[in-house]
Amino acid sequence: MRATTGSCRCGTRSARVHGRYVRRLRDVAAGGLGVVIELCVRRFRCENPACTAVTFAEQVVGLTIPHSRHTPLLREVLTQIGLALAGRAGARLAASVGLTIGRDTLLRLVRSLPEPDIGEVEVLGVDDFAFRKGRHYGTVLIDMATHRPVHLYDGRDGEDLAAWLRNHSEVKVICRDRSSGYGEGARIGAPQAEQVADRSHLWANLGQAVEKTVNAHRSRLAKPPPARTSSHDTPAAEPEVVQPPKELKIVARLREQHAAAHELWGQGMSKAAIGRKLGLHQATVRKLVSARSADDVVAKSLQRAHIVDPYVGHLHRRWNEGIRNAAQLYREIQELGYPSGELAVQRHLRRSRTRLGHAPEPRPKPLSVREVTSWIMTHPEHLRDEDADKLHRLRERDPELDRLTLHIRKFAAMMTGRHGDRLEDWITDVERDSLVPLAGFARNLRRDFDAVRNGLSLPHSSGAVEGNINQLKMLKRQMFGRASLDLLRKRVLLTR
């Protein structure tokens, strides 16, 4: 039964009916068809002389909202669609279930939502994300107790973080990466809080130092050639071996670029100017200038595996036996498990076909830097027997790589066992060693020693932060990178 009075926005109830009109409200679809509710609404006259509203329309609880053409139920459904899929995709989904809505209306519904109450945050996670990688970044703050984002802002300066922390004195622990800006902001804004460096970032930085160290020893990664037999065991006449092939074009080009970049750098030109002169990206120039020799630059290209490599021994043996037909050799290695096409076999045999003599006995390819790095960074119990044996022989040949492996395993035991009290001794041992990249990593830990020690001692981690960053990236890409910060902020803070 309808009420005899209506309530004005000033709180005064009135029974004086000024007029009536028909109000049409869209509701959720039924059976895939749109539903429109026609409601006869009364307009009352406000009896409060101080009220600015002369008349007001009655509202039906649970059915109408002032100035809205949607029922509360439909508005909630459309809002959730907008949060999950944003504009275009949300409009397409709504149309498929019988709800006609424009993408701009969906975005307005999302933007009109109030932000959730932050509450008290005792353990805070901080990390940055890229609006445009290498150019424009933002920062997201995570409540580590609920794993929910509590704040998102443009930029990644420590000042903005400090300003937020000053209003939240309840923060006791701050989980972050090793960014100096966040560290300084946390120190200024929340001096009472313990800063915890993320272990995953520490392990990733350690892996980079290991890769640089192994790369400096790449000449020792190849298995030493077998000892020559005595003269009376050597055959009287050995077949002539083909000349080694010419250097790969990419290797020759890298050597030329390295020489040119170092010449211009020696003349005092900046890296940006060198890039413009040589037509190279700034990152490439930085890599060329930082490399001490051209071999450091071409190492990865020389170690690049080829699909024919496992079958080179068979190809060369059959070639030396007089079988020079590439199609036949292709069919033979295909029976041995060769997965690719004939063209790669033809290209490999071309170097022997254009020169006189026999094909040389292939030497085992040197281990790749990344392969050795992965063995050193992997727990010994998780290594395959074959890889563990290769690493063992490599450590026997190279004492420095043996010491490197021992340092890494000590750090891994310290990290997994939460023995942060051993950090000082580990850093000292590494600094005394001759492994330059690893010593640089150790020295860098001293700049953020307390946070690193806490990261190796306390149970807190930034795992929840990284998970939210992945979700944020998905939302950002879903909006094609064209939406403004306010819409991204609403979707990050309110999406379940």
XYZ file of C-alpha atoms in Angstrom:
496
model
C 0.000 0.000 0.000
C 1.383 3.422 -0.924
C 2.323 5.945 1.786
C 0.174 9.027 2.120
C 3.195 11.318 2.615
C 6.566 11.849 1.018
C 9.910 12.943 2.506
C 11.775 15.952 1.115
C 15.567 16.121 1.023
C 15.392 18.602 3.922
C 13.763 15.892 6.042
C 10.269 17.402 6.112
C 7.369 15.078 5.332
C 4.483 16.432 3.292
C 1.014 15.154 2.308
C 0.241 17.938 -0.199
C 0.285 16.362 -3.668
C 1.360 18.849 -6.315
C 0.948 16.544 -9.333
C 1.719 13.166 -10.902
C 3.814 11.883 -13.796
C 4.859 8.534 -15.295
C 8.464 7.536 -14.633
C 10.091 4.800 -16.726
C 12.831 2.715 -15.083
C 14.967 0.057 -16.754
C 15.474 -3.126 -14.767
C 17.560 -6.274 -15.215
C 16.669 -8.380 -18.235
C 14.261 -11.320 -18.006
C 14.793 -14.205 -20.408
C 17.216 -12.145 -22.476
C 14.649 -9.357 -22.981
C 14.944 -5.845 -21.584
C 12.516 -4.892 -18.805
C 11.042 -1.386 -18.407
C 8.992 -0.480 -15.330
C 6.393 2.288 -15.725
C 5.742 3.895 -12.367
C 3.203 6.597 -11.559
C 5.079 8.992 -9.286
C 3.526 11.722 -7.144
C 5.141 15.126 -6.705
C 4.633 16.714 -3.286
C 4.900 20.343 -2.217
C 7.469 20.950 0.539
C 5.894 22.722 3.545
C 9.230 23.907 4.951
C 9.563 27.604 4.056
C 13.343 27.490 4.561
C 13.810 24.664 2.028
C 15.044 25.652 -1.420
C 13.002 22.895 -3.040
C 9.425 23.960 -3.766
C 8.315 20.509 -4.859
C 9.850 17.039 -4.690
C 9.131 13.623 -6.183
C 8.482 10.620 -3.999
C 11.000 7.753 -4.007
C 10.160 4.065 -3.753
C 12.662 2.286 -1.522
C 14.565 -0.408 -3.444
C 13.135 0.680 -6.792
C 14.044 4.291 -7.494
C 17.064 6.561 -7.045
C 16.829 10.340 -7.553
C 17.582 11.363 -11.171
C 18.284 7.764 -12.233
C 16.677 5.861 -15.111
C 17.887 2.512 -13.750
C 16.709 0.499 -10.776
C 19.296 -0.021 -8.001
C 19.608 -3.687 -8.996
C 20.344 -2.852 -12.641
C 22.731 -0.091 -11.627
C 24.677 -2.537 -9.446
C 24.837 -5.114 -12.269
C 26.055 -2.537 -14.799
C 28.603 -1.182 -12.321
C 30.086 -4.638 -11.775
C 30.259 -5.175 -15.550
C 32.036 -1.830 -15.918
C 34.525 -2.691 -13.173
C 35.311 -6.066 -14.709
C 35.425 -5.160 -18.414
C 35.442 -1.340 -18.673
C 33.751 0.344 -21.661
C 33.603 -1.442 -25.001
C 33.877 -5.001 -23.711
C 31.360 -4.262 -20.955
C 28.855 -2.819 -23.421
C 29.174 -5.917 -25.627
C 28.604 -8.263 -22.679
C 25.590 -6.236 -21.479
C 24.045 -6.340 -24.961
C 24.426 -10.116 -25.095
C 22.247 -10.481 -21.963
C 19.614 -7.983 -23.080
C 20.929 -4.799 -21.467
C 21.465 -1.888 -23.814
C 24.076 0.476 -22.423
C 26.723 2.769 -23.903
C 30.392 2.439 -23.042
C 30.570 6.018 -21.769
C 27.659 5.390 -19.397
C 29.441 2.322 -18.037
C 32.579 4.366 -17.375
C 30.553 7.114 -15.674
C 29.022 4.503 -13.359
C 32.510 3.272 -12.432
C 33.849 6.780 -11.865
C 30.883 7.675 -9.613
C 31.674 4.873 -7.150
C 33.072 5.987 -3.785
C 36.537 4.721 -2.910
C 36.669 2.040 -0.219
C 37.591 2.896 3.354
C 41.283 2.224 3.928
C 41.125 1.462 7.636
C 44.286 0.680 9.593
C 47.216 -0.788 7.668
C 49.948 -2.327 9.816
C 51.914 -4.112 7.062
C 52.191 -2.126 3.827
C 53.491 -3.272 0.439
C 54.905 -0.753 -2.060
C 55.848 -1.221 -5.700
C 55.835 0.673 -8.969
C 54.176 -0.109 -12.293
C 54.615 1.294 -15.770
C 52.077 3.384 -17.601
C 54.625 3.415 -20.409
C 57.711 1.350 -19.769
C 60.878 3.398 -19.446
C 59.019 6.721 -19.443
C 56.029 7.012 -17.129
C 55.481 5.139 -13.851
C 53.002 4.992 -11.009
C 52.929 3.526 -7.503
C 50.485 1.133 -5.843
C 50.196 0.523 -2.089
C 48.918 -2.833 -0.807
C 47.515 -3.851 2.570
C 49.492 -7.039 3.134
C 46.953 -8.366 5.665
C 44.059 -8.376 3.176
C 46.133 -8.346 -0.070
C 43.979 -5.443 -1.263
C 45.221 -2.197 -2.914
C 44.631 0.827 -0.701
C 46.134 3.634 -2.755
C 47.395 4.329 -6.251
C 49.095 7.496 -7.439
C 51.055 8.895 -10.359
C 54.859 8.830 -10.125
C 57.234 6.851 -7.938
C 58.856 9.539 -5.820
C 59.567 9.000 -2.160
C 57.906 12.317 -1.253
C 54.435 11.098 -2.247
C 54.936 7.899 -0.259
C 56.108 9.889 2.761
C 53.033 12.149 2.542
C 50.694 9.129 2.601
C 52.582 7.490 5.471
C 52.350 10.629 7.635
C 48.566 10.157 7.676
C 48.891 6.479 8.623
C 51.058 6.280 11.707
C 49.789 2.744 12.391
C 52.098 1.268 9.716
C 54.662 -1.011 11.379
C 56.233 -2.870 8.444
C 56.877 -1.706 4.859
C 57.635 -4.344 2.204
C 59.341 -2.840 -0.821
C 61.907 -3.409 -3.526
C 65.376 -1.915 -3.222
C 64.447 1.421 -4.779
C 66.244 4.235 -2.995
C 63.275 6.560 -3.515
C 60.841 4.305 -1.665
C 63.429 3.655 1.033
C 63.909 7.367 1.688
C 60.167 8.037 1.586
C 59.503 5.254 4.081
C 62.252 6.539 6.391
C 60.866 10.081 6.369
C 57.147 9.273 6.471
C 57.218 6.300 8.854
C 60.412 6.270 10.921
C 58.750 3.842 13.350
C 58.251 1.179 10.658
C 60.635 -1.644 9.774
C 61.560 -1.763 6.093
C 61.749 -5.203 4.480
C 63.534 -5.726 1.149
C 61.778 -8.230 -1.076
C 63.619 -11.565 -1.330
C 62.585 -12.180 -4.933
C 64.221 -8.920 -6.010
C 67.343 -9.816 -4.028
C 67.545 -13.197 -5.743
C 66.990 -11.624 -9.173
C 69.773 -9.070 -8.561
C 72.054 -11.847 -7.349
C 71.309 -13.807 -10.536
C 72.394 -10.829 -12.639
C 75.689 -10.645 -10.729
C 76.225 -14.391 -11.228
C 75.568 -14.111 -14.959
C 78.112 -11.288 -15.266
C 80.669 -13.339 -13.359
C 80.117 -16.435 -15.496
C 80.276 -14.308 -18.638
C 83.715 -13.063 -17.581
C 84.811 -16.737 -17.438
C 83.076 -17.874 -20.637
C 86.401 -18.774 -22.282
C 86.775 -21.505 -19.650
C 83.317 -22.984 -20.201
C 84.397 -25.068 -23.194
C 85.572 -28.576 -22.512
C 89.364 -28.769 -23.034
C 90.378 -30.597 -26.238
C 91.637 -34.155 -25.799
C 95.394 -34.615 -25.521
C 97.210 -35.244 -28.768
C 98.439 -38.777 -29.359
C 102.142 -39.504 -29.676
C 103.848 -39.160 -33.035
C 104.105 -42.914 -33.689
C 100.315 -43.224 -33.201
C 99.537 -40.421 -35.668
C 98.529 -41.532 -39.162
C 101.044 -40.844 -41.896
C 98.696 -38.672 -43.888
C 95.679 -36.922 -42.452
C 92.940 -35.681 -44.766
C 92.903 -31.986 -45.402
C 90.320 -30.215 -43.294
C 88.094 -27.496 -44.691
C 88.907 -23.936 -43.705
C 86.854 -22.495 -40.848
C 83.790 -20.604 -42.030
C 83.652 -16.851 -42.166
C 82.457 -14.956 -39.135
C 78.701 -14.527 -38.866
C 77.378 -11.234 -40.210
C 75.770 -10.327 -36.890
C 79.081 -10.945 -35.077
C 81.027 -8.822 -37.554
C 78.440 -6.047 -37.257
C 78.609 -6.093 -33.453
C 82.403 -5.851 -33.541
C 82.216 -2.839 -35.881
C 79.593 -1.145 -33.702
C 81.633 -1.780 -30.559
C 84.755 -0.241 -32.106
C 82.842 2.769 -33.429
C 81.032 3.376 -30.128
C 84.271 3.240 -28.110
C 86.012 5.572 -30.547
C 83.233 8.174 -30.225
C 83.076 7.679 -26.457
C 86.799 8.328 -26.259
C 86.233 11.602 -28.126
C 83.924 12.762 -25.317
C 80.564 12.249 -27.012
C 77.557 11.356 -24.876
C 75.715 8.070 -25.273
C 72.699 9.854 -26.726
C 74.894 11.591 -29.319
C 76.595 8.285 -30.178
C 73.188 6.679 -30.674
C 72.097 9.456 -33.030
C 75.322 9.294 -35.019
C 75.360 5.491 -35.373
C 71.591 5.095 -35.640
C 71.424 2.860 -32.552
C 69.043 2.730 -29.615
C 70.347 4.227 -26.382
C 70.202 0.833 -24.644
C 72.382 -0.679 -27.382
C 74.900 2.152 -27.045
C 74.983 1.657 -23.286
C 75.689 -2.053 -23.768
C 78.460 -1.359 -26.288
C 80.158 1.310 -24.190
C 79.961 -0.755 -20.995
C 81.570 -3.814 -22.633
C 85.322 -3.927 -22.085
C 85.890 -5.843 -25.327
C 83.953 -6.833 -28.404
C 83.999 -10.444 -27.208
C 81.738 -9.469 -24.307
C 79.160 -8.222 -26.810
C 79.283 -11.118 -29.286
C 79.419 -13.876 -26.656
C 75.672 -14.596 -26.751
C 75.607 -14.663 -30.558
C 78.531 -17.099 -30.678
C 76.900 -19.353 -28.106
C 73.543 -19.355 -29.838
C 72.351 -22.911 -30.364
C 71.346 -24.142 -33.825
C 68.823 -26.843 -34.532
C 71.382 -28.869 -36.522
C 73.974 -28.916 -33.714
C 73.035 -32.311 -32.217
C 73.457 -33.986 -35.633
C 76.673 -32.292 -36.808
C 78.791 -35.331 -35.868
C 76.735 -37.657 -38.056
C 76.682 -35.174 -40.960
C 80.447 -34.652 -40.941
C 81.198 -38.370 -40.635
C 78.959 -39.228 -43.591
C 80.364 -36.293 -45.574
C 83.893 -37.592 -45.076
C 82.713 -41.034 -46.202
C 81.755 -39.496 -49.542
C 78.005 -38.948 -49.070
C 77.518 -35.401 -50.377
C 73.783 -35.443 -51.158
C 72.031 -33.093 -48.725
C 68.622 -34.724 -49.264
C 69.981 -38.135 -48.314
C 71.770 -36.777 -45.266
C 68.599 -34.964 -44.270
C 66.618 -38.204 -44.415
C 69.254 -39.968 -42.306
C 69.236 -37.445 -39.458
C 65.450 -37.251 -39.713
C 65.398 -40.908 -38.669
C 67.618 -39.933 -35.728
C 65.014 -37.425 -34.532
C 65.892 -34.228 -36.421
C 62.713 -32.094 -36.123
C 63.231 -29.338 -38.704
C 63.427 -29.011 -42.491
C 66.015 -29.707 -45.163
C 66.993 -26.080 -45.757
C 68.900 -25.837 -42.448
C 70.889 -28.965 -43.392
C 71.728 -27.509 -46.807
C 72.956 -24.272 -45.242
C 75.177 -26.146 -42.814
C 76.717 -28.300 -45.546
C 77.256 -25.342 -47.844
C 80.482 -24.354 -46.055
C 81.969 -27.797 -46.775
C 80.647 -27.852 -50.330
C 82.335 -24.583 -51.286
C 85.748 -25.624 -49.951
C 88.063 -28.540 -50.704
C 88.850 -31.152 -48.102
C 87.099 -33.102 -45.390
C 84.679 -31.767 -42.811
C 86.336 -31.398 -39.396
C 85.386 -33.505 -36.421
C 82.947 -31.321 -34.482
C 84.027 -30.268 -31.037
C 81.453 -30.108 -28.256
C 79.843 -26.692 -28.122
C 80.854 -24.610 -25.095
C 78.312 -24.277 -22.349
C 76.203 -21.157 -22.550
C 76.503 -18.491 -19.880
C 72.819 -18.638 -19.003
C 72.898 -22.411 -18.781
C 75.769 -22.358 -16.283
C 74.106 -19.511 -14.382
C 70.901 -21.526 -14.019
C 72.859 -24.517 -12.657
C 74.588 -22.335 -10.059
C 71.298 -20.681 -9.027
C 69.398 -23.981 -8.733
C 69.255 -26.038 -5.547
C 71.593 -29.063 -5.914
C 68.728 -31.462 -5.151
C 66.674 -30.019 -8.016
C 69.399 -30.365 -10.670
C 69.249 -33.190 -13.153
C 72.048 -35.718 -12.728
C 73.506 -34.757 -16.115
C 73.550 -31.038 -15.290
C 74.936 -31.656 -11.802
C 77.775 -33.694 -13.314
C 78.585 -30.942 -15.834
C 78.616 -28.311 -13.097
C 80.862 -30.535 -10.940
C 83.410 -30.940 -13.754
C 83.279 -27.207 -14.471
C 83.960 -26.388 -10.816
C 86.928 -28.753 -10.859
C 88.396 -26.962 -13.882
C 87.772 -23.402 -12.642
C 88.424 -22.578 -8.950
C 86.765 -19.158 -9.267
C 83.492 -20.664 -10.503
C 83.769 -23.166 -7.663
C 84.007 -20.328 -5.127
C 81.150 -18.520 -6.880
C 78.924 -21.584 -6.486
C 79.773 -21.838 -2.801
C 78.935 -18.160 -2.209
C 75.576 -18.527 -3.951
C 74.623 -21.626 -2.015
C 75.493 -19.913 1.272
C 73.280 -16.967 0.322
C 70.447 -19.323 -0.682
C 70.692 -21.144 2.660
C 70.688 -17.800 4.460
C 67.603 -16.640 2.531
C 65.513 -19.816 2.825
C 66.493 -20.425 6.464
C 65.849 -16.783 7.481
C 69.377 -16.315 8.818
C 69.730 -12.578 8.316
C 72.298 -12.467 11.106
C 74.813 -14.096 8.719
C 74.531 -11.315 6.129
C 77.474 -9.255 7.407
C 79.840 -12.237 7.315
C 78.653 -13.218 3.819
C 79.233 -9.705 2.457
C 82.702 -9.580 4.017
C 83.685 -12.941 2.499
C 82.497 -11.915 -0.960
C 84.250 -8.544 -0.806
C 87.536 -10.305 -0.020
C 87.154 -12.586 -3.038
C 88.253 -11.703 -6.575
C 84.786 -12.085 -8.144
C 84.212 -8.467 -9.166
C 80.497 -8.515 -10.184
C 79.511 -10.482 -7.075
C 81.564 -8.142 -4.874
C 79.720 -5.198 -6.444
C 76.387 -6.821 -5.549
C 77.599 -7.361 -1.976
C 78.770 -3.760 -1.596
C 75.421 -2.552 -2.889
C 73.668 -4.500 -0.116
C 75.405 -2.311 2.475
C 73.563 0.767 1.170
C 70.269 -0.821 2.254
C 71.646 -3.165 4.891
C 68.839 -2.984 7.477
C 66.072 -3.618 4.926
C 68.012 -6.492 3.345
C 68.708 -8.075 6.730
C 65.022 -7.769 7.637
C 64.106 -9.345 4.312
C 66.328 -12.316 5.122
C 65.010 -12.596 8.701
C 61.311 -11.669 8.830
C 58.469 -13.721 7.303
C 57.080 -10.768 5.325
C 57.446 -10.751 1.541
C 56.154 -8.800 -1.452
C 54.371 -11.748 -3.049
C 50.938 -10.150 -2.670
C 52.302 -6.922 -4.177
C 53.544 -8.711 -7.299
C 50.188 -10.447 -7.677
C 48.365 -7.117 -7.575
C 50.831 -5.643 -10.070
C 49.965 -8.452 -12.503
C 46.253 -7.738 -12.099
C 46.891 -4.005 -12.536
C 48.757 -4.663 -15.789
C 45.837 -6.715 -17.068
C 43.364 -3.914 -16.275
C 45.640 -1.312 -17.872
C 46.036 -3.307 -21.091
C 42.335 -4.065 -21.143
C 41.754 -0.317 -21.436
C 44.304 -0.146 -24.288
C 46.420 2.264 -22.234
C 44.128 5.175 -23.168
C 42.132 5.602 -19.953
C 43.052 8.252 -17.401
C 44.473 7.603 -13.953
C 41.165 8.169 -12.149
C 39.432 5.307 -13.998
C 42.378 2.951 -13.515
C 42.457 3.889 -9.840
C 38.752 3.052 -9.396
C 39.098 -0.296 -11.110
C 42.237 -1.259 -9.161
C 40.802 -0.290 -5.772
C 37.294 -1.707 -6.316
C 37.752 -4.787 -8.514
C 37.325 -7.945 -6.485
